[in-house]
Amino acid sequence: MRSLRTLAALAALASAALLAPPAQAATTVQASAATIYRGEGDQLLRIRATTKPGIVKITHDGEGYFSVWTLSPSGKEDDLLANQVGAYKGTAPFNTSTSNKTAAFSIKADGAWTLQVLPLTKARSWSITSRGIGDDVLRLSSTSRGLHRLKIRHSGDGYFSVWTLDANGRTHNLVANKVGAYNGAVSLPPGARYASIKANGAWSIVRR
């Protein structure tokens, strides 16, 4: 009888081990075209290696240094998606160069964070007047043609830049680049489909 009870106990333990979910430092949620990762502190998130451009919506609620890099299959740092001390909320593109191939996201954080990975086509619509705070990616309904003006403002005291990307999501033109407040008018380069904004303050872009 004792041996039968021992066998039953072992069977119960084996069944519980099979049913229990594996321990994870970061949780992953699949939602339609988006993949959402959640975690806390430093983490390395491996993904299926891809050369396809996309965007990552990122949040962080810590107080210390926070950064997110894409890593190549060889472990090389490629795209710096987020770089800030303290809380962060923004959107950044990745694989904007034809030489890029992302195999992982490297996160440095002292608080809880989320990464939502989306196709580039899910970027925010680029309306006639677009406004935001911090990093963002905008999407035109069609590739730009002809002569158009961009009236750009930024009220932050940190680094500010606006890059345009072509229809394939590749780096196109640098149209604004300054540390601190910015107020200027530039041309929208023909062939632009997206805009990638890096900012630490409020900004606006008006297309004419």
XYZ file of N, CA and C in Angstrom:
624
model
N 0.815 -1.212 0.000
C 0.000 0.000 0.000
C 0.847 1.259 0.000
N 1.941 1.198 0.799
C 2.824 2.364 0.848
C 3.394 2.668 -0.532
N 3.790 1.630 -1.284
C 4.351 1.851 -2.630
C 3.318 2.431 -3.563
N 2.038 1.987 -3.404
C 0.977 2.532 -4.259
C 0.748 4.005 -3.964
N 0.779 4.361 -2.653
C 0.596 5.774 -2.288
C 1.755 6.612 -2.802
N 2.958 6.057 -2.761
C 4.136 6.778 -3.254
C 4.025 7.022 -4.751
N 3.597 5.978 -5.481
C 3.436 6.133 -6.935
C 2.363 7.171 -7.259
N 1.279 7.178 -6.497
C 0.201 8.147 -6.724
C 0.691 9.570 -6.478
N 1.492 9.748 -5.417
C 2.019 11.081 -5.099
C 2.949 11.571 -6.182
N 3.809 10.656 -6.685
C 4.727 11.031 -7.764
C 3.976 11.398 -9.021
N 2.911 10.671 -9.308
C 2.100 10.968 -10.490
C 1.442 12.332 -10.367
N 0.955 12.666 -9.172
C 0.323 13.963 -8.943
C 1.320 15.098 -9.127
N 2.536 14.905 -8.622
C 3.574 15.924 -8.772
C 3.933 16.125 -10.233
N 4.043 15.020 -10.975
C 4.383 15.132 -12.398
C 3.297 15.856 -13.160
N 2.024 15.563 -12.819
C 0.904 16.230 -13.484
C 0.908 17.717 -13.198
N 1.178 18.098 -11.945
C 1.215 19.521 -11.575
C 2.328 20.235 -12.300
N 3.480 19.571 -12.471
C 4.614 20.190 -13.161
C 4.291 20.429 -14.614
N 3.537 19.503 -15.233
C 3.171 19.673 -16.644
C 2.166 20.787 -16.827
N 1.261 20.960 -15.854
C 0.229 21.981 -15.975
C 0.706 23.359 -15.586
N 1.729 23.471 -14.770
C 2.196 24.774 -14.295
C 2.853 25.543 -15.419
N 2.568 26.870 -15.574
C 3.213 27.661 -16.613
C 4.683 27.868 -16.300
N 5.529 27.988 -17.336
C 6.950 28.216 -17.091
C 7.187 29.592 -16.494
N 8.182 29.703 -15.624
C 8.514 30.989 -15.019
C 9.075 31.920 -16.083
N 8.642 33.190 -16.067
C 9.099 34.176 -17.041
C 9.456 35.472 -16.337
N 10.582 36.075 -16.731
C 10.951 37.374 -16.186
C 10.123 38.466 -16.833
N 9.682 38.239 -18.073
C 8.839 39.187 -18.777
C 7.665 38.436 -19.366
N 6.463 38.988 -19.226
C 5.282 38.352 -19.787
C 5.054 38.841 -21.204
N 4.465 37.980 -22.027
C 4.215 38.300 -23.424
C 2.739 38.111 -23.724
N 2.137 39.085 -24.392
C 0.737 39.021 -24.775
C 0.639 39.233 -26.270
N -0.041 38.319 -26.970
C -0.251 38.467 -28.406
C -1.642 39.044 -28.614
N -1.714 40.203 -29.281
C -2.991 40.845 -29.546
C -3.039 41.271 -31.007
N -3.752 40.516 -31.822
C -3.848 40.732 -33.270
C -2.456 40.920 -33.855
N -2.188 42.104 -34.466
C -0.890 42.318 -35.116
C 0.183 42.760 -34.133
N -0.197 42.992 -32.875
C 0.749 43.527 -31.894
C 1.236 42.444 -30.948
N 2.481 42.579 -30.527
C 3.028 41.749 -29.463
C 3.415 42.676 -28.325
N 2.880 42.416 -27.130
C 3.117 43.269 -25.970
C 3.961 42.513 -24.957
N 5.075 43.126 -24.553
C 5.951 42.560 -23.525
C 5.852 43.440 -22.288
N 5.803 42.796 -21.114
C 5.772 43.525 -19.845
C 6.819 42.943 -18.914
N 7.478 43.821 -18.175
C 8.480 43.344 -17.241
C 8.912 44.442 -16.295
N 9.950 44.159 -15.528
C 10.492 45.130 -14.573
C 11.993 44.927 -14.475
N 12.726 46.038 -14.516
C 14.174 45.956 -14.443
C 14.802 45.560 -15.771
N 16.101 45.239 -15.722
C 16.845 44.885 -16.933
C 16.323 43.579 -17.531
N 16.293 43.545 -18.870
C 15.799 42.346 -19.532
C 16.312 42.280 -20.964
N 16.487 41.074 -21.462
C 16.826 40.837 -22.861
C 15.691 40.034 -23.472
N 14.986 40.632 -24.430
C 13.858 39.982 -25.078
C 14.280 39.489 -26.457
N 14.328 38.183 -26.620
C 14.654 37.614 -27.924
C 13.388 37.531 -28.771
N 13.509 37.861 -30.063
C 12.407 37.732 -30.995
C 12.901 36.983 -32.226
N 11.983 36.573 -33.080
C 12.403 35.976 -34.336
C 13.082 37.061 -35.175
N 14.322 36.822 -35.584
C 15.108 37.844 -36.288
C 14.355 38.334 -37.520
N 14.324 39.670 -37.691
C 13.598 40.273 -38.799
C 14.320 41.502 -39.330
N 14.206 41.734 -40.616
C 14.742 42.956 -41.244
C 13.613 43.931 -41.558
N 12.380 43.542 -41.273
C 11.224 44.367 -41.619
C 11.103 45.553 -40.664
N 10.948 46.780 -41.182
C 10.762 47.933 -40.303
C 9.467 47.819 -39.494
N 9.493 48.358 -38.303
C 8.310 48.370 -37.450
C 8.414 49.499 -36.450
N 7.463 49.558 -35.538
C 7.493 50.549 -34.457
C 7.342 49.834 -33.121
N 7.841 50.488 -32.068
C 7.692 49.980 -30.704
C 7.134 51.103 -29.839
N 5.979 50.842 -29.214
C 5.420 51.770 -28.239
C 5.944 51.349 -26.865
N 6.553 52.302 -26.159
C 7.315 51.975 -24.948
C 6.836 52.828 -23.772
N 6.740 52.197 -22.590
C 6.497 52.951 -21.358
C 7.456 52.475 -20.279
N 7.745 53.349 -19.324
C 8.597 53.020 -18.171
C 8.176 53.906 -17.018
N 8.011 53.309 -15.820
C 7.569 54.104 -14.668
C 8.631 54.217 -13.582
N 9.891 53.919 -13.915
C 10.968 54.024 -12.935
C 11.490 55.434 -12.776
N 12.475 55.597 -11.876
C 13.062 56.905 -11.606
C 14.496 57.009 -12.103
N 15.121 55.895 -12.419
C 16.515 55.903 -12.851
C 16.671 55.875 -14.355
N 17.878 55.502 -14.793
C 18.177 55.467 -16.224
C 17.378 54.373 -16.924
N 16.856 54.708 -18.106
C 16.059 53.768 -18.893
C 16.494 53.841 -20.350
N 16.720 52.677 -20.957
C 17.064 52.642 -22.372
C 16.561 51.348 -22.997
N 16.308 51.419 -24.303
C 15.929 50.244 -25.086
C 16.726 50.266 -26.383
N 17.502 49.211 -26.615
C 18.276 49.035 -27.847
C 17.735 47.835 -28.609
N 17.817 47.889 -29.940
C 17.655 46.663 -30.713
C 19.030 46.018 -30.860
N 19.052 44.689 -30.872
C 20.294 43.950 -31.040
C 20.219 43.098 -32.307
N 21.323 43.012 -33.021
C 21.427 42.174 -34.210
C 21.625 40.716 -33.789
N 21.540 39.767 -34.725
C 21.800 38.358 -34.365
C 23.186 38.129 -33.785
N 24.145 39.020 -34.100
C 25.495 38.887 -33.538
C 25.622 39.558 -32.174
N 24.532 40.212 -31.699
C 24.552 40.880 -30.400
C 24.947 42.337 -30.466
N 25.117 42.888 -31.669
C 25.516 44.294 -31.813
C 24.325 45.222 -31.579
N 24.563 46.332 -30.862
C 23.522 47.334 -30.664
C 23.307 48.108 -31.958
N 22.039 48.210 -32.392
C 21.727 48.908 -33.634
C 20.932 50.182 -33.383
N 19.638 50.055 -33.096
C 18.767 51.223 -32.930
C 18.545 51.520 -31.453
N 18.820 52.769 -31.048
C 18.514 53.214 -29.690
C 17.082 53.753 -29.704
N 16.157 52.992 -29.168
C 14.744 53.341 -29.250
C 14.297 54.286 -28.145
N 14.875 54.145 -26.955
C 14.529 55.012 -25.826
C 15.778 55.259 -25.005
N 15.882 56.482 -24.472
C 17.089 56.864 -23.729
C 16.734 58.027 -22.817
N 16.411 57.728 -21.563
C 15.925 58.783 -20.681
C 16.118 58.386 -19.226
N 16.220 59.385 -18.366
C 16.229 59.171 -16.922
C 14.815 59.422 -16.417
N 14.254 58.414 -15.735
C 12.920 58.571 -15.178
C 11.844 57.939 -16.033
N 10.615 58.388 -15.799
C 9.464 57.860 -16.521
C 9.577 58.180 -18.012
N 9.035 57.267 -18.823
C 9.125 57.441 -20.280
C 7.853 56.912 -20.933
N 7.415 57.607 -21.975
C 6.322 57.136 -22.816
C 6.569 57.651 -24.227
N 6.722 56.748 -25.184
C 6.998 57.189 -26.550
C 6.926 56.044 -27.540
N 7.046 56.410 -28.820
C 7.025 55.446 -29.916
C 8.248 55.678 -30.794
N 8.911 54.603 -31.196
C 10.119 54.718 -32.014
C 10.110 53.659 -33.110
N 10.702 53.981 -34.280
C 10.805 52.979 -35.339
C 12.072 52.148 -35.171
N 12.090 50.960 -35.766
C 13.312 50.154 -35.787
C 13.473 49.515 -37.163
N 14.678 49.056 -37.447
C 15.034 48.515 -38.768
C 14.821 49.539 -39.882
N 15.213 50.785 -39.629
C 15.058 51.830 -40.638
C 16.226 51.874 -41.626
N 17.230 51.056 -41.396
C 18.349 50.927 -42.328
C 18.308 49.540 -42.957
N 18.681 49.450 -44.232
C 18.662 48.151 -44.923
C 19.671 47.181 -44.319
N 20.640 47.686 -43.560
C 21.649 46.819 -42.947
C 21.197 46.245 -41.608
N 20.040 46.705 -41.105
C 19.573 46.269 -39.787
C 18.836 44.938 -39.851
N 19.059 44.121 -38.822
C 18.301 42.895 -38.615
C 18.154 42.715 -37.110
N 16.939 42.854 -36.621
C 16.702 42.827 -35.176
C 16.389 41.419 -34.698
N 17.140 40.971 -33.674
C 16.932 39.650 -33.092
C 16.535 39.732 -31.620
N 16.660 40.941 -31.017
C 16.327 41.083 -29.596
C 16.188 42.553 -29.243
N 15.529 42.796 -28.122
C 15.458 44.127 -27.517
C 16.174 44.051 -26.168
N 17.109 44.972 -25.945
C 17.847 45.033 -24.693
C 17.321 46.206 -23.868
N 16.802 45.915 -22.664
C 16.170 46.930 -21.822
C 16.991 47.138 -20.560
N 17.276 48.389 -20.246
C 17.888 48.772 -18.986
C 16.881 49.638 -18.243
N 16.478 49.208 -17.052
C 15.410 49.910 -16.347
C 15.497 49.651 -14.853
N 14.917 50.557 -14.069
C 14.814 50.320 -12.629
C 13.357 50.236 -12.195
N 12.447 50.245 -13.159
C 11.031 50.163 -12.849
C 10.308 49.254 -13.822
N 8.987 49.260 -13.753
C 8.173 48.458 -14.656
C 8.131 49.107 -16.042
N 8.056 48.275 -17.074
C 8.050 48.775 -18.450
C 7.143 47.904 -19.309
N 6.739 48.470 -20.463
C 6.013 47.719 -21.480
C 6.606 48.046 -22.843
N 6.627 47.057 -23.719
C 7.015 47.235 -25.122
C 5.905 46.632 -25.972
N 5.342 47.431 -26.860
C 4.331 46.947 -27.795
C 4.906 47.046 -29.205
N 5.144 45.901 -29.830
C 5.768 45.848 -31.155
C 4.675 45.764 -32.210
N 4.720 46.703 -33.175
C 3.670 46.825 -34.186
C 4.268 46.994 -35.572
N 3.501 46.673 -36.616
C 3.950 47.006 -37.976
C 4.048 48.517 -38.144
N 4.906 48.967 -39.032
C 5.085 50.399 -39.263
C 3.781 51.059 -39.711
N 2.938 50.308 -40.394
C 1.668 50.856 -40.886
C 0.712 51.225 -39.758
N 1.006 50.803 -38.521
C 0.170 51.141 -37.370
C 0.610 52.445 -36.694
N 1.554 53.162 -37.299
C 1.982 54.448 -36.742
C 0.812 55.440 -36.751
N 0.897 56.438 -35.894
C -0.172 57.433 -35.778
C -0.348 58.214 -37.077
N -1.587 58.480 -37.445
C -1.872 59.208 -38.680
C -1.271 60.614 -38.634
N -0.609 61.004 -39.715
C 0.030 62.322 -39.826
C -0.981 63.297 -40.402
N -1.678 64.004 -39.539
C -2.704 64.943 -39.973
C -2.069 66.271 -40.375
N -2.890 67.195 -40.870
C -2.385 68.513 -41.294
C -1.651 69.190 -40.140
N -2.248 69.122 -38.950
C -1.576 69.604 -37.738
C -1.457 68.441 -36.762
N -0.224 68.034 -36.492
C 0.029 66.932 -35.559
C 0.779 67.475 -34.353
N 0.344 67.040 -33.168
C 0.977 67.483 -31.920
C 1.293 66.274 -31.052
N 2.294 66.436 -30.194
C 2.634 65.365 -29.285
C 3.599 65.832 -28.219
N 3.941 64.923 -27.323
C 4.944 65.161 -26.284
C 5.874 63.958 -26.278
N 7.147 64.195 -26.509
C 8.108 63.096 -26.528
C 8.188 62.403 -27.873
N 8.816 61.237 -27.884
C 9.092 60.497 -29.120
C 7.809 59.966 -29.756
N 7.772 60.003 -31.106
C 6.585 59.512 -31.803
C 6.937 59.199 -33.253
N 6.019 58.483 -33.912
C 6.152 58.178 -35.339
C 4.825 58.524 -36.007
N 4.887 59.260 -37.119
C 3.696 59.674 -37.856
C 3.678 59.024 -39.229
N 2.467 58.812 -39.758
C 2.305 58.133 -41.051
C 1.379 58.932 -41.961
N 1.890 59.283 -43.147
C 1.063 59.906 -44.171
C 0.191 58.848 -44.847
N -0.963 59.265 -45.381
C -1.842 58.331 -46.074
C -1.250 57.894 -47.410
N -0.368 58.731 -47.979
C 0.327 58.377 -49.218
C 1.681 59.073 -49.244
N 2.572 58.612 -50.099
C 3.917 59.188 -50.193
C 3.848 60.630 -50.670
N 4.653 61.507 -50.052
C 4.623 62.925 -50.398
C 5.145 63.180 -51.803
N 4.498 64.156 -52.475
C 4.916 64.576 -53.816
C 4.821 66.085 -53.911
N 5.647 66.676 -54.737
C 5.601 68.114 -54.926
C 6.216 68.881 -53.776
N 5.922 70.184 -53.733
C 6.510 71.094 -52.743
C 5.538 71.318 -51.598
N 5.955 70.941 -50.388
C 5.150 71.148 -49.191
C 6.042 71.679 -48.071
N 5.442 72.480 -47.198
C 6.186 73.084 -46.098
C 5.774 72.451 -44.779
N 6.765 72.261 -43.912
C 6.520 71.811 -42.551
C 6.871 72.936 -41.583
N 5.917 73.365 -40.803
C 6.161 74.324 -39.735
C 6.312 73.533 -38.448
N 7.523 73.554 -37.871
C 7.853 72.677 -36.746
C 8.196 73.498 -35.505
N 7.648 73.092 -34.371
C 7.961 73.713 -33.082
C 8.285 72.636 -32.052
N 9.176 72.978 -31.131
C 9.513 72.097 -30.000
C 9.818 72.963 -28.792
N 9.239 72.606 -27.634
C 9.410 73.427 -26.430
C 10.311 72.785 -25.388
N 10.876 71.615 -25.682
C 11.726 70.946 -24.711
C 13.111 71.553 -24.624
N 13.900 71.095 -23.618
C 15.263 71.607 -23.450
C 16.309 70.563 -23.829
N 15.868 69.393 -24.293
C 16.797 68.328 -24.678
C 16.927 68.192 -26.180
N 17.443 67.039 -26.602
C 17.665 66.805 -28.027
C 16.336 66.670 -28.772
N 16.276 67.298 -29.947
C 15.076 67.254 -30.780
C 15.475 66.995 -32.223
N 14.799 66.037 -32.863
C 15.062 65.774 -34.279
C 13.811 65.249 -34.954
N 13.741 65.493 -36.267
C 12.673 64.931 -37.098
C 13.319 64.321 -38.333
N 13.193 63.007 -38.458
C 13.636 62.281 -39.643
C 12.419 61.869 -40.454
N 12.495 61.986 -41.779
C 11.471 61.378 -42.608
C 11.941 59.989 -43.044
N 10.976 59.089 -43.218
C 11.231 57.735 -43.707
C 10.463 57.544 -45.010
N 11.001 56.730 -45.915
C 10.325 56.504 -47.185
C 9.197 55.482 -47.030
N 8.556 55.113 -48.133
C 7.410 54.209 -48.092
C 7.769 52.826 -47.565
N 9.049 52.456 -47.645
C 9.520 51.165 -47.141
C 9.970 51.231 -45.686
N 9.861 52.431 -45.080
C 10.268 52.593 -43.687
C 11.747 52.818 -43.498
N 12.453 53.159 -44.567
C 13.895 53.380 -44.477
C 14.199 54.870 -44.295
N 15.307 55.152 -43.610
C 15.716 56.521 -43.343
C 15.794 57.318 -44.639
N 15.205 58.508 -44.619
C 15.039 59.314 -45.829
C 15.792 60.637 -45.724
N 15.299 61.560 -44.869
C 15.937 62.871 -44.708
C 15.828 63.355 -43.267
N 16.863 64.085 -42.812
C 16.849 64.749 -41.512
C 16.375 66.181 -41.746
N 15.180 66.510 -41.253
C 14.608 67.832 -41.535
C 14.699 68.786 -40.348
N 14.938 68.287 -39.144
C 15.141 69.145 -37.971
C 16.103 68.448 -37.025
N 17.004 69.245 -36.419
C 18.049 68.654 -35.578
C 18.607 69.739 -34.667
N 18.206 69.720 -33.389
C 18.641 70.780 -32.482
C 18.511 70.319 -31.039
N 19.333 70.877 -30.155
C 19.183 70.690 -28.715
C 18.424 71.886 -28.169
N 17.306 71.629 -27.516
C 16.516 72.713 -26.947
C 15.307 73.070 -27.789
N 14.769 74.264 -27.509
C 13.579 74.726 -28.212
C 13.868 74.923 -29.697
N 12.849 74.687 -30.510
C 12.998 74.805 -31.969
C 11.738 75.446 -32.544
N 11.952 76.322 -33.530
C 10.841 76.959 -34.241
C 11.328 77.270 -35.653
N 10.872 76.485 -36.614
C 11.360 76.692 -37.976
C 10.415 76.131 -39.016
N 10.686 76.450 -40.263
C 9.908 75.959 -41.400
C 10.864 75.322 -42.400
N 10.557 74.100 -42.813
C 11.399 73.355 -43.750
C 10.512 72.707 -44.803
N 11.129 72.224 -45.875
C 10.358 71.530 -46.908
C 10.175 70.068 -46.528
N 9.036 69.509 -46.928
C 8.790 68.085 -46.764
C 9.382 67.382 -47.986
N 10.407 66.564 -47.804
C 11.074 65.964 -48.955
C 10.139 65.055 -49.752
N 10.124 65.145 -51.067
C 9.340 64.204 -51.875
C 9.784 62.767 -51.582
N 8.829 61.871 -51.562
C 9.141 60.476 -51.276
C 8.993 60.101 -49.818
N 8.675 61.081 -48.955
C 8.498 60.792 -47.531
C 7.131 60.170 -47.281
N 7.092 59.202 -46.380
C 5.815 58.571 -45.999
C 5.608 58.602 -44.483
N 6.713 58.598 -43.739
C 6.650 58.591 -42.282
C 7.566 59.677 -41.722
N 7.309 60.062 -40.467
C 8.211 60.964 -39.735
C 8.497 60.352 -38.373
N 9.773 60.341 -37.988
C 10.197 59.859 -36.677
C 10.672 61.058 -35.863
N 9.994 61.318 -34.748
C 10.293 62.479 -33.916
C 10.978 62.022 -32.629
N 12.101 62.657 -32.298
C 12.766 62.475 -31.017
C 12.659 63.792 -30.264
N 12.064 63.765 -29.089
C 11.829 65.009 -28.353
C 11.690 64.715 -26.870
N 11.997 65.712 -26.037
C 11.760 65.562 -24.601
C 10.727 66.566 -24.114
N 10.062 67.237 -25.051
C 9.034 68.215 -24.704
C 7.891 68.170 -25.697
N 7.005 69.159 -25.588
C 5.871 69.253 -26.501
C 6.343 69.729 -27.875
N 5.718 69.224 -28.929
C 6.070 69.608 -30.293
C 4.815 69.663 -31.156
N 4.952 70.333 -32.279
C 3.868 70.381 -33.268
C 4.481 70.436 -34.663
N 3.795 69.827 -35.624
C 4.195 69.863 -37.025
C 2.954 70.196 -37.848
N 3.029 71.282 -38.606
C 1.926 71.708 -39.465
C 2.367 71.554 -40.913
N 1.595 70.809 -41.708
C 1.898 70.603 -43.137
C 1.065 71.577 -43.965
N 1.744 72.188 -44.953
C 1.037 73.103 -45.875
C 1.461 72.831 -47.305
